[in-house]
Amino acid sequence: MLTRYMAGVVAARTGDEMSGPALLVAGLAATGSPLLGASLLAGLTVSAAVGGPLLGVLLDRARRPGRLLAGCLLGYAGGLLLVAYGVGRAPGAVLVALAAVTGLAGPALTGGWTGQLPLVSGPDARRLTRATTLDAMSYNVAGLAGPAAVGVVAAVGGGTAAVPVSVALLLIALPAAWTLPAHDVPATAAAPPPVLDGVRVVLRNRVLRRATAGSMVSCAGAGMFVVSAPMLGLELAGDSGRGTLLLAVTAAAGLAANGLLAWRGGPRRWDTTLVRSTALIGLGMAAAAGAGAFAGAYWMAVVAAAMVGAGEGPQLTALFAVRQREAPAGLRSQVFTTGASLKITSFAAGSALAGPLSAHAAGAALLAGAALQAVAVAVFFHRAGR
């Protein structure tokens, strides 16, 4: 069961990881400016704050949550196709609005899957820890394959060619989602859905509150890195595709770091891991900004991207471990989708701000992202130092 889950989640998340860079490249190809692509990416992600909590309620109260996940995959795929078709044909405001509607299903590709891990792994704590690490590694695999695929497909087939490939991967994940195990429906299922229960749990639990707040700040900085990457490649190597490949370097480093983490059996204190990994992300982003000051220093950007990934991998694993540890069993999907939606929305805010900054200079957006990582470290450190 875990093998089928991992195959589906890797396909779904690879398609998701392709979708953002694919829209960025499509917008850049159509207008010659990063503004449209950054706006589409922001639209795709900003609506997650609305979709996440409601999706979590529905997943916790559905006997077959996989069927709902499959429907979200279909909706997300269809929306991406419509946005891609409209680039260069429809007004930008219309496309951003359509991207925002599509993004309502976005948390299904992140926290929606992760919330089902106890159904897949069973009640054994050791198996759940292993499944959590593998699930976090799936983000790294997707982050490695997705941007790399965008770079290759865009180079061969043009600026909008990567979106259909992203959609195909989302559709490949449908069988795995559809066949996820059933679970017992809560006794309160006949009552009106408590949409804000997951939010309340996050706000009232000090550990979840700080982990969520810190991850939101860090994710806003990550949005700046993603938007800046194509422009950084253009500045350093004369090719935005080379910048997109930096995201693959980041994912590869994250996968390697998480593999090492799994081999060592995980740290004794996940809260401390959040602090250290976020600090490394900030250092990497600052180094990437420094690379932009030297013409032809693409290799420096590669090293910086690897530093970012070496921090992002363990950070995500630690965040999942904290949520699994702290979330009540009956509200686990809500906690994960609420956390995911808040992170995605923060990513959207960072992406929107990075658009005009990176249009001026990629280094400006990268420095802003590094500053946000410093703020996130302060939030995490306060908890870890208790």
mmCIF file of C-alpha atoms in Angstrom, residues 110-254:
data_model
loop_
_atom_site.group_PDB
_atom_site.id
_atom_site.type_symbol
_atom_site.label_atom_id
_atom_site.label_comp_id
_atom_site.label_asym_id
_atom_site.label_seq_id
_atom_site.Cartn_x
_atom_site.Cartn_y
_atom_site.Cartn_z
ATOM 1 C CA THR A 110 0.414 18.577 -0.465
ATOM 2 C CA GLY A 111 -1.210 18.273 2.954
ATOM 3 C CA GLY A 112 -4.195 16.392 1.552
ATOM 4 C CA TRP A 113 -2.015 13.376 0.741
ATOM 5 C CA THR A 114 0.164 13.632 3.847
ATOM 6 C CA GLY A 115 -2.882 13.609 6.130
ATOM 7 C CA GLN A 116 -3.686 10.092 4.888
ATOM 8 C CA LEU A 117 -0.337 8.602 5.913
ATOM 9 C CA PRO A 118 -1.682 6.874 9.069
ATOM 10 C CA LEU A 119 -4.193 5.033 6.863
ATOM 11 C CA VAL A 120 -1.382 3.819 4.619
ATOM 12 C CA SER A 121 1.280 3.022 7.220
ATOM 13 C CA GLY A 122 -0.920 1.693 10.018
ATOM 14 C CA PRO A 123 -0.775 2.561 13.740
ATOM 15 C CA ASP A 124 2.840 1.501 14.340
ATOM 16 C CA ALA A 125 4.847 4.603 15.313
ATOM 17 C CA ARG A 126 8.068 3.426 13.663
ATOM 18 C CA ARG A 127 6.326 2.748 10.344
ATOM 19 C CA LEU A 128 4.613 6.136 10.514
ATOM 20 C CA THR A 129 7.973 7.864 11.081
ATOM 21 C CA ARG A 130 9.429 6.037 8.069
ATOM 22 C CA ALA A 131 6.393 6.896 5.954
ATOM 23 C CA THR A 132 6.644 10.547 7.016
ATOM 24 C CA THR A 133 10.289 10.709 5.942
ATOM 25 C CA LEU A 134 9.499 9.069 2.604
ATOM 26 C CA ASP A 135 6.590 11.448 2.078
ATOM 27 C CA ALA A 136 8.830 14.453 2.709
ATOM 28 C CA MET A 137 11.386 12.994 0.296
ATOM 29 C CA SER A 138 8.682 12.845 -2.372
ATOM 30 C CA TYR A 139 8.681 16.647 -2.376
ATOM 31 C CA ASN A 140 12.407 16.584 -3.076
ATOM 32 C CA VAL A 141 12.025 14.036 -5.865
ATOM 33 C CA ALA A 142 9.227 16.110 -7.374
ATOM 34 C CA GLY A 143 11.197 19.301 -6.922
ATOM 35 C CA LEU A 144 14.141 17.696 -8.716
ATOM 36 C CA ALA A 145 12.205 16.200 -11.603
ATOM 37 C CA GLY A 146 9.642 18.974 -12.058
ATOM 38 C CA PRO A 147 11.848 22.015 -12.786
ATOM 39 C CA ALA A 148 14.309 19.889 -14.763
ATOM 40 C CA ALA A 149 11.456 18.619 -16.917
ATOM 41 C CA VAL A 150 10.219 22.179 -17.442
ATOM 42 C CA GLY A 151 13.657 23.266 -18.593
ATOM 43 C CA VAL A 152 13.992 20.385 -21.051
ATOM 44 C CA VAL A 153 10.436 20.500 -22.387
ATOM 45 C CA ALA A 154 10.435 24.290 -22.754
ATOM 46 C CA ALA A 155 13.755 24.172 -24.604
ATOM 47 C CA VAL A 156 12.448 21.540 -27.023
ATOM 48 C CA GLY A 157 8.775 22.421 -27.366
ATOM 49 C CA GLY A 158 8.477 26.105 -26.472
ATOM 50 C CA GLY A 159 7.293 28.203 -23.559
ATOM 51 C CA THR A 160 3.851 26.621 -23.044
ATOM 52 C CA ALA A 161 4.761 23.003 -23.790
ATOM 53 C CA ALA A 162 5.553 22.111 -20.172
ATOM 54 C CA VAL A 163 2.017 22.640 -18.879
ATOM 55 C CA PRO A 164 0.485 19.634 -20.733
ATOM 56 C CA VAL A 165 3.271 17.423 -19.380
ATOM 57 C CA SER A 166 2.455 18.651 -15.878
ATOM 58 C CA VAL A 167 -1.197 17.792 -16.449
ATOM 59 C CA ALA A 168 -0.311 14.301 -17.684
ATOM 60 C CA LEU A 169 1.551 13.572 -14.446
ATOM 61 C CA LEU A 170 -1.408 14.734 -12.381
ATOM 62 C CA LEU A 171 -3.635 12.331 -14.272
ATOM 63 C CA ILE A 172 -1.177 9.460 -13.764
ATOM 64 C CA ALA A 173 -1.668 9.891 -9.996
ATOM 65 C CA LEU A 174 -5.443 9.369 -10.214
ATOM 66 C CA PRO A 175 -5.491 5.570 -9.652
ATOM 67 C CA ALA A 176 -3.349 5.804 -6.515
ATOM 68 C CA ALA A 177 -5.559 8.539 -5.089
ATOM 69 C CA TRP A 178 -8.779 6.709 -5.957
ATOM 70 C CA THR A 179 -7.675 3.513 -4.175
ATOM 71 C CA LEU A 180 -6.482 5.062 -0.890
ATOM 72 C CA PRO A 181 -7.888 3.161 2.127
ATOM 73 C CA ALA A 182 -11.211 4.028 3.701
ATOM 74 C CA HIS A 183 -11.474 5.135 7.320
ATOM 75 C CA ASP A 184 -14.199 5.393 9.908
ATOM 76 C CA VAL A 185 -16.413 8.441 9.533
ATOM 77 C CA PRO A 186 -16.523 10.577 12.715
ATOM 78 C CA ALA A 187 -19.712 10.314 14.777
ATOM 79 C CA THR A 188 -20.309 14.034 14.185
ATOM 80 C CA ALA A 189 -20.429 13.615 10.411
ATOM 81 C CA ALA A 190 -24.118 14.498 10.301
ATOM 82 C CA ALA A 191 -23.463 17.863 11.944
ATOM 83 C CA PRO A 192 -22.482 20.991 9.970
ATOM 84 C CA PRO A 193 -18.788 20.789 9.076
ATOM 85 C CA PRO A 194 -16.553 22.595 11.612
ATOM 86 C CA VAL A 195 -14.404 24.337 9.025
ATOM 87 C CA LEU A 196 -12.292 26.201 11.540
ATOM 88 C CA ASP A 197 -11.433 23.282 13.845
ATOM 89 C CA GLY A 198 -8.075 22.731 12.180
ATOM 90 C CA VAL A 199 -7.308 26.442 12.466
ATOM 91 C CA ARG A 200 -8.217 26.409 16.161
ATOM 92 C CA VAL A 201 -5.943 23.451 16.838
ATOM 93 C CA VAL A 202 -3.023 25.205 15.176
ATOM 94 C CA LEU A 203 -3.667 28.448 17.058
ATOM 95 C CA ARG A 204 -4.135 26.849 20.495
ATOM 96 C CA ASN A 205 -1.221 24.418 20.344
ATOM 97 C CA ARG A 206 1.940 26.417 21.019
ATOM 98 C CA VAL A 207 4.206 23.996 19.160
ATOM 99 C CA LEU A 208 1.980 23.873 16.068
ATOM 100 C CA ARG A 209 1.483 27.628 16.158
ATOM 101 C CA ARG A 210 5.185 28.408 16.109
ATOM 102 C CA ALA A 211 5.976 25.702 13.560
ATOM 103 C CA THR A 212 3.223 27.010 11.285
ATOM 104 C CA ALA A 213 4.203 30.665 11.665
ATOM 105 C CA GLY A 214 7.878 29.986 11.030
ATOM 106 C CA SER A 215 7.160 27.801 8.015
ATOM 107 C CA MET A 216 4.900 30.510 6.553
ATOM 108 C CA VAL A 217 7.653 33.123 6.769
ATOM 109 C CA SER A 218 10.218 30.721 5.346
ATOM 110 C CA CYS A 219 7.889 29.713 2.513
ATOM 111 C CA ALA A 220 7.398 33.344 1.509
ATOM 112 C CA GLY A 221 11.157 33.528 1.081
ATOM 113 C CA ALA A 222 11.085 30.283 -0.917
ATOM 114 C CA GLY A 223 8.613 31.907 -3.311
ATOM 115 C CA MET A 224 11.124 34.662 -3.912
ATOM 116 C CA PHE A 225 13.810 32.115 -4.708
ATOM 117 C CA VAL A 226 11.601 30.265 -7.214
ATOM 118 C CA VAL A 227 10.568 33.439 -9.055
ATOM 119 C CA SER A 228 14.141 34.770 -9.067
ATOM 120 C CA ALA A 229 15.697 31.581 -10.426
ATOM 121 C CA PRO A 230 14.782 32.090 -14.125
ATOM 122 C CA MET A 231 15.958 35.703 -14.029
ATOM 123 C CA LEU A 232 19.174 34.678 -12.254
ATOM 124 C CA GLY A 233 19.865 32.168 -15.023
ATOM 125 C CA LEU A 234 19.191 34.874 -17.589
ATOM 126 C CA GLU A 235 21.612 37.255 -15.861
ATOM 127 C CA LEU A 236 24.395 34.724 -15.317
ATOM 128 C CA ALA A 237 24.078 32.384 -18.308
ATOM 129 C CA GLY A 238 21.850 34.208 -20.775
ATOM 130 C CA ASP A 239 19.148 31.521 -20.518
ATOM 131 C CA SER A 240 16.120 31.455 -18.207
ATOM 132 C CA GLY A 241 16.017 27.663 -18.581
ATOM 133 C CA ARG A 242 19.397 27.463 -16.848
ATOM 134 C CA GLY A 243 17.811 29.341 -13.973
ATOM 135 C CA THR A 244 14.957 26.853 -13.814
ATOM 136 C CA LEU A 245 17.513 24.051 -13.561
ATOM 137 C CA LEU A 246 18.777 25.680 -10.345
ATOM 138 C CA LEU A 247 15.496 24.573 -8.786
ATOM 139 C CA ALA A 248 16.364 21.005 -9.746
ATOM 140 C CA VAL A 249 19.747 21.412 -8.022
ATOM 141 C CA THR A 250 17.907 22.604 -4.915
ATOM 142 C CA ALA A 251 15.626 19.578 -4.980
ATOM 143 C CA ALA A 252 18.524 17.163 -5.515
ATOM 144 C CA ALA A 253 20.334 18.571 -2.492
ATOM 145 C CA GLY A 254 17.136 18.328 -0.454
#
